[in-house]
Amino acid sequence: MFKKISTVLIFMFLFTSFMFNTVLGEDSDEAAVEGFILTIPSGKIGDIDGDKEVNSIDAAILKRYIIEAISKLPAEDEMWVADVNGDEEINSIDYALISQYILHYTDQFPKEERNDYIQVECGISHTVALKYDGTVWVWGDNTNRKLGIEEGANITKPFNIKELQDIVLVSTGDEHSLALKKDGSVWAWGRNVDNQLGDGTNITRRVPVKVELEKIVGIAAGGNFSVALKNDGTVWTWGGNRRGQLGDGTTSQKAFPVKVEGLSGVKKIAAGYDHVLALKEDGTVWAWGSGAFGQLGNGSEDLSTVPVKVNNLTKVKDIYAGKNVSLALKEDGTLWLWGNNDSGMMGDNSKDFYNTPKKYEHIENIKKLIYLNLT
């Protein structure tokens, strides 16, 4: 018993000395660890790999350095320090216990608390915001229960949807909203007259309902329809379909998710009012739905009930679909636009719409598209 207690104490002294040297980046004559200094990129105690999280990966790195330091000790001292379970051997059990001790103590380190918003989406008259902690907050007009809460009145300040936790992404349509959970499930609420909630009914929902989909990695809410991207690169749609925005070859609305056939290798989706864009792994962009303003980018103003390839676009890294307009950001930092131009969006001193992508000439070397979704 004495040996076990002593071993733990000596090990913890070693670990504490190591952490002291690691954090301060200094040597100490009293430190038990010698021969290396490990710095922390993010400045968060215990975050050895710099990813701003303290987890088992950091523990593994710490363990590796501690074991390296132990191996440099004289054999007798090495046994005394590293034989954590007291069985007179140094083996994987001792190393597992070392990991447990490391995780236990790094869990006690102060962690940065964040309570900021990381995404904001707006429908016609309501707002949905996602916080860093995975909670969802809503405010605005609550007609058709679009806020996802039991209260019927309009909300003038952020209100938490308590049924939603561990959310990683939100999206808003005109009067319905979607939320993607960390486990890959999709939740929907609000107006449902066009089956845009995907629950098999046309009943408006005041609290979120689960959509029968799994392994989802992306969501996009259009005006009265919804789109989801699975981890296998396939796209699924449901809801209103009068202009072919579901991409299933028909114009009939769907109460449950349907797969967009003939489309694979998709890595991002974007939904406009009644059209959809899909960015494939190969850098090409595909579109379907309404083309009345040329927003499909295929040289036509006709609607398409199936995906069509956007003309003359390659090496695209990001996309955005708005109301009758589409944008694409290429790997070379150039921005390309097509669709409605009645507000002069193209910046070309005209109000003509474009049915094929046009390069935006006024800004180059764009790194990222940042947008507020206003349906």
PDB file of C-alpha atoms in Angstrom, residues 129-232:
ATOM      1  CA  ALA A 129     -29.388  31.813 -33.993  1.00  0.00           C
ATOM      2  CA  LEU A 130     -26.964  29.078 -32.957  1.00  0.00           C
ATOM      3  CA  LYS A 131     -24.652  29.520 -29.995  1.00  0.00           C
ATOM      4  CA  TYR A 132     -21.199  28.032 -29.500  1.00  0.00           C
ATOM      5  CA  ASP A 133     -22.575  25.703 -26.827  1.00  0.00           C
ATOM      6  CA  GLY A 134     -24.984  24.046 -29.289  1.00  0.00           C
ATOM      7  CA  THR A 135     -28.139  25.789 -28.080  1.00  0.00           C
ATOM      8  CA  VAL A 136     -30.641  27.444 -30.429  1.00  0.00           C
ATOM      9  CA  TRP A 137     -32.208  30.849 -29.825  1.00  0.00           C
ATOM     10  CA  VAL A 138     -35.118  32.440 -31.685  1.00  0.00           C
ATOM     11  CA  TRP A 139     -36.970  35.724 -31.858  1.00  0.00           C
ATOM     12  CA  GLY A 140     -39.420  37.616 -34.066  1.00  0.00           C
ATOM     13  CA  ASP A 141     -42.835  36.799 -35.510  1.00  0.00           C
ATOM     14  CA  ASN A 142     -44.336  33.527 -34.262  1.00  0.00           C
ATOM     15  CA  THR A 143     -47.135  33.182 -36.819  1.00  0.00           C
ATOM     16  CA  ASN A 144     -47.383  29.545 -37.935  1.00  0.00           C
ATOM     17  CA  ARG A 145     -45.301  28.672 -34.879  1.00  0.00           C
ATOM     18  CA  LYS A 146     -42.133  29.379 -36.821  1.00  0.00           C
ATOM     19  CA  LEU A 147     -40.140  30.046 -33.630  1.00  0.00           C
ATOM     20  CA  GLY A 148     -40.366  26.444 -32.440  1.00  0.00           C
ATOM     21  CA  ILE A 149     -41.671  27.253 -28.971  1.00  0.00           C
ATOM     22  CA  GLU A 150     -44.945  26.667 -27.142  1.00  0.00           C
ATOM     23  CA  GLU A 151     -45.548  30.373 -26.569  1.00  0.00           C
ATOM     24  CA  GLY A 152     -47.880  31.797 -29.200  1.00  0.00           C
ATOM     25  CA  ALA A 153     -46.871  35.435 -28.945  1.00  0.00           C
ATOM     26  CA  ASN A 154     -44.158  37.184 -30.889  1.00  0.00           C
ATOM     27  CA  ILE A 155     -40.769  37.266 -29.161  1.00  0.00           C
ATOM     28  CA  THR A 156     -38.795  40.507 -28.965  1.00  0.00           C
ATOM     29  CA  LYS A 157     -35.596  39.084 -27.492  1.00  0.00           C
ATOM     30  CA  PRO A 158     -33.680  35.789 -27.906  1.00  0.00           C
ATOM     31  CA  PHE A 159     -35.546  32.781 -26.504  1.00  0.00           C
ATOM     32  CA  ASN A 160     -34.003  29.339 -26.086  1.00  0.00           C
ATOM     33  CA  ILE A 161     -35.608  26.287 -27.735  1.00  0.00           C
ATOM     34  CA  LYS A 162     -35.006  23.914 -24.849  1.00  0.00           C
ATOM     35  CA  GLU A 163     -35.778  20.799 -26.901  1.00  0.00           C
ATOM     36  CA  LEU A 164     -32.711  21.420 -29.056  1.00  0.00           C
ATOM     37  CA  GLN A 165     -29.236  20.602 -27.702  1.00  0.00           C
ATOM     38  CA  ASP A 166     -25.918  19.722 -29.357  1.00  0.00           C
ATOM     39  CA  ILE A 167     -26.880  21.562 -32.543  1.00  0.00           C
ATOM     40  CA  VAL A 168     -24.132  22.245 -35.092  1.00  0.00           C
ATOM     41  CA  LEU A 169     -26.061  23.988 -37.891  1.00  0.00           C
ATOM     42  CA  VAL A 170     -29.364  25.808 -38.431  1.00  0.00           C
ATOM     43  CA  SER A 171     -31.198  26.972 -41.550  1.00  0.00           C
ATOM     44  CA  THR A 172     -34.374  28.976 -42.151  1.00  0.00           C
ATOM     45  CA  GLY A 173     -36.977  28.956 -44.895  1.00  0.00           C
ATOM     46  CA  ASP A 174     -39.778  31.469 -45.263  1.00  0.00           C
ATOM     47  CA  GLU A 175     -41.710  30.187 -42.256  1.00  0.00           C
ATOM     48  CA  HIS A 176     -39.992  26.966 -41.245  1.00  0.00           C
ATOM     49  CA  SER A 177     -36.588  26.105 -39.828  1.00  0.00           C
ATOM     50  CA  LEU A 178     -34.156  23.194 -39.661  1.00  0.00           C
ATOM     51  CA  ALA A 179     -31.534  22.197 -37.114  1.00  0.00           C
ATOM     52  CA  LEU A 180     -28.775  19.613 -37.493  1.00  0.00           C
ATOM     53  CA  LYS A 181     -27.630  17.802 -34.369  1.00  0.00           C
ATOM     54  CA  LYS A 182     -24.144  16.528 -33.681  1.00  0.00           C
ATOM     55  CA  ASP A 183     -25.433  12.957 -34.002  1.00  0.00           C
ATOM     56  CA  GLY A 184     -26.441  13.569 -37.645  1.00  0.00           C
ATOM     57  CA  SER A 185     -30.184  13.881 -37.043  1.00  0.00           C
ATOM     58  CA  VAL A 186     -32.342  16.674 -38.488  1.00  0.00           C
ATOM     59  CA  TRP A 187     -35.084  18.532 -36.642  1.00  0.00           C
ATOM     60  CA  ALA A 188     -37.734  20.801 -38.165  1.00  0.00           C
ATOM     61  CA  TRP A 189     -40.456  23.156 -36.981  1.00  0.00           C
ATOM     62  CA  GLY A 190     -42.855  25.876 -38.144  1.00  0.00           C
ATOM     63  CA  ARG A 191     -45.176  26.067 -41.154  1.00  0.00           C
ATOM     64  CA  ASN A 192     -45.839  22.704 -42.813  1.00  0.00           C
ATOM     65  CA  VAL A 193     -48.593  23.260 -45.368  1.00  0.00           C
ATOM     66  CA  ASP A 194     -46.224  22.131 -48.141  1.00  0.00           C
ATOM     67  CA  ASN A 195     -44.728  19.230 -46.145  1.00  0.00           C
ATOM     68  CA  GLN A 196     -41.500  21.193 -45.649  1.00  0.00           C
ATOM     69  CA  LEU A 197     -40.972  19.627 -42.206  1.00  0.00           C
ATOM     70  CA  GLY A 198     -40.654  16.140 -43.676  1.00  0.00           C
ATOM     71  CA  ASP A 199     -42.639  14.401 -40.945  1.00  0.00           C
ATOM     72  CA  GLY A 200     -45.253  12.873 -43.256  1.00  0.00           C
ATOM     73  CA  THR A 201     -47.926  15.442 -42.412  1.00  0.00           C
ATOM     74  CA  ASN A 202     -48.919  18.979 -43.333  1.00  0.00           C
ATOM     75  CA  ILE A 203     -49.502  19.931 -39.701  1.00  0.00           C
ATOM     76  CA  THR A 204     -47.721  23.058 -38.496  1.00  0.00           C
ATOM     77  CA  ARG A 205     -45.395  22.194 -35.599  1.00  0.00           C
ATOM     78  CA  ARG A 206     -44.771  24.537 -32.706  1.00  0.00           C
ATOM     79  CA  VAL A 207     -41.945  22.382 -31.335  1.00  0.00           C
ATOM     80  CA  PRO A 208     -39.185  20.641 -33.331  1.00  0.00           C
ATOM     81  CA  VAL A 209     -39.949  17.225 -34.842  1.00  0.00           C
ATOM     82  CA  LYS A 210     -37.378  14.722 -36.031  1.00  0.00           C
ATOM     83  CA  VAL A 211     -37.001  14.093 -39.762  1.00  0.00           C
ATOM     84  CA  GLU A 212     -36.522  10.432 -40.697  1.00  0.00           C
ATOM     85  CA  LEU A 213     -32.940  10.837 -41.847  1.00  0.00           C
ATOM     86  CA  GLU A 214     -29.586   9.887 -40.354  1.00  0.00           C
ATOM     87  CA  LYS A 215     -25.894  10.549 -40.964  1.00  0.00           C
ATOM     88  CA  ILE A 216     -26.641  14.055 -42.215  1.00  0.00           C
ATOM     89  CA  VAL A 217     -23.768  16.535 -42.505  1.00  0.00           C
ATOM     90  CA  GLY A 218     -25.485  19.518 -44.133  1.00  0.00           C
ATOM     91  CA  ILE A 219     -28.919  21.171 -44.251  1.00  0.00           C
ATOM     92  CA  ALA A 220     -30.526  23.968 -46.258  1.00  0.00           C
ATOM     93  CA  ALA A 221     -34.060  25.351 -46.002  1.00  0.00           C
ATOM     94  CA  GLY A 222     -35.592  26.903 -49.117  1.00  0.00           C
ATOM     95  CA  GLY A 223     -38.738  28.997 -49.287  1.00  0.00           C
ATOM     96  CA  ASN A 224     -41.141  26.091 -48.687  1.00  0.00           C
ATOM     97  CA  PHE A 225     -38.890  23.056 -49.021  1.00  0.00           C
ATOM     98  CA  SER A 226     -35.877  21.456 -47.354  1.00  0.00           C
ATOM     99  CA  VAL A 227     -32.596  19.866 -48.438  1.00  0.00           C
ATOM    100  CA  ALA A 228     -30.161  17.600 -46.582  1.00  0.00           C
ATOM    101  CA  LEU A 229     -26.709  16.254 -47.434  1.00  0.00           C
ATOM    102  CA  LYS A 230     -25.707  12.802 -46.179  1.00  0.00           C
ATOM    103  CA  ASN A 231     -22.186  11.764 -45.269  1.00  0.00           C
ATOM    104  CA  ASP A 232     -22.067   9.543 -48.365  1.00  0.00           C
TER     105      ASP A 232
END
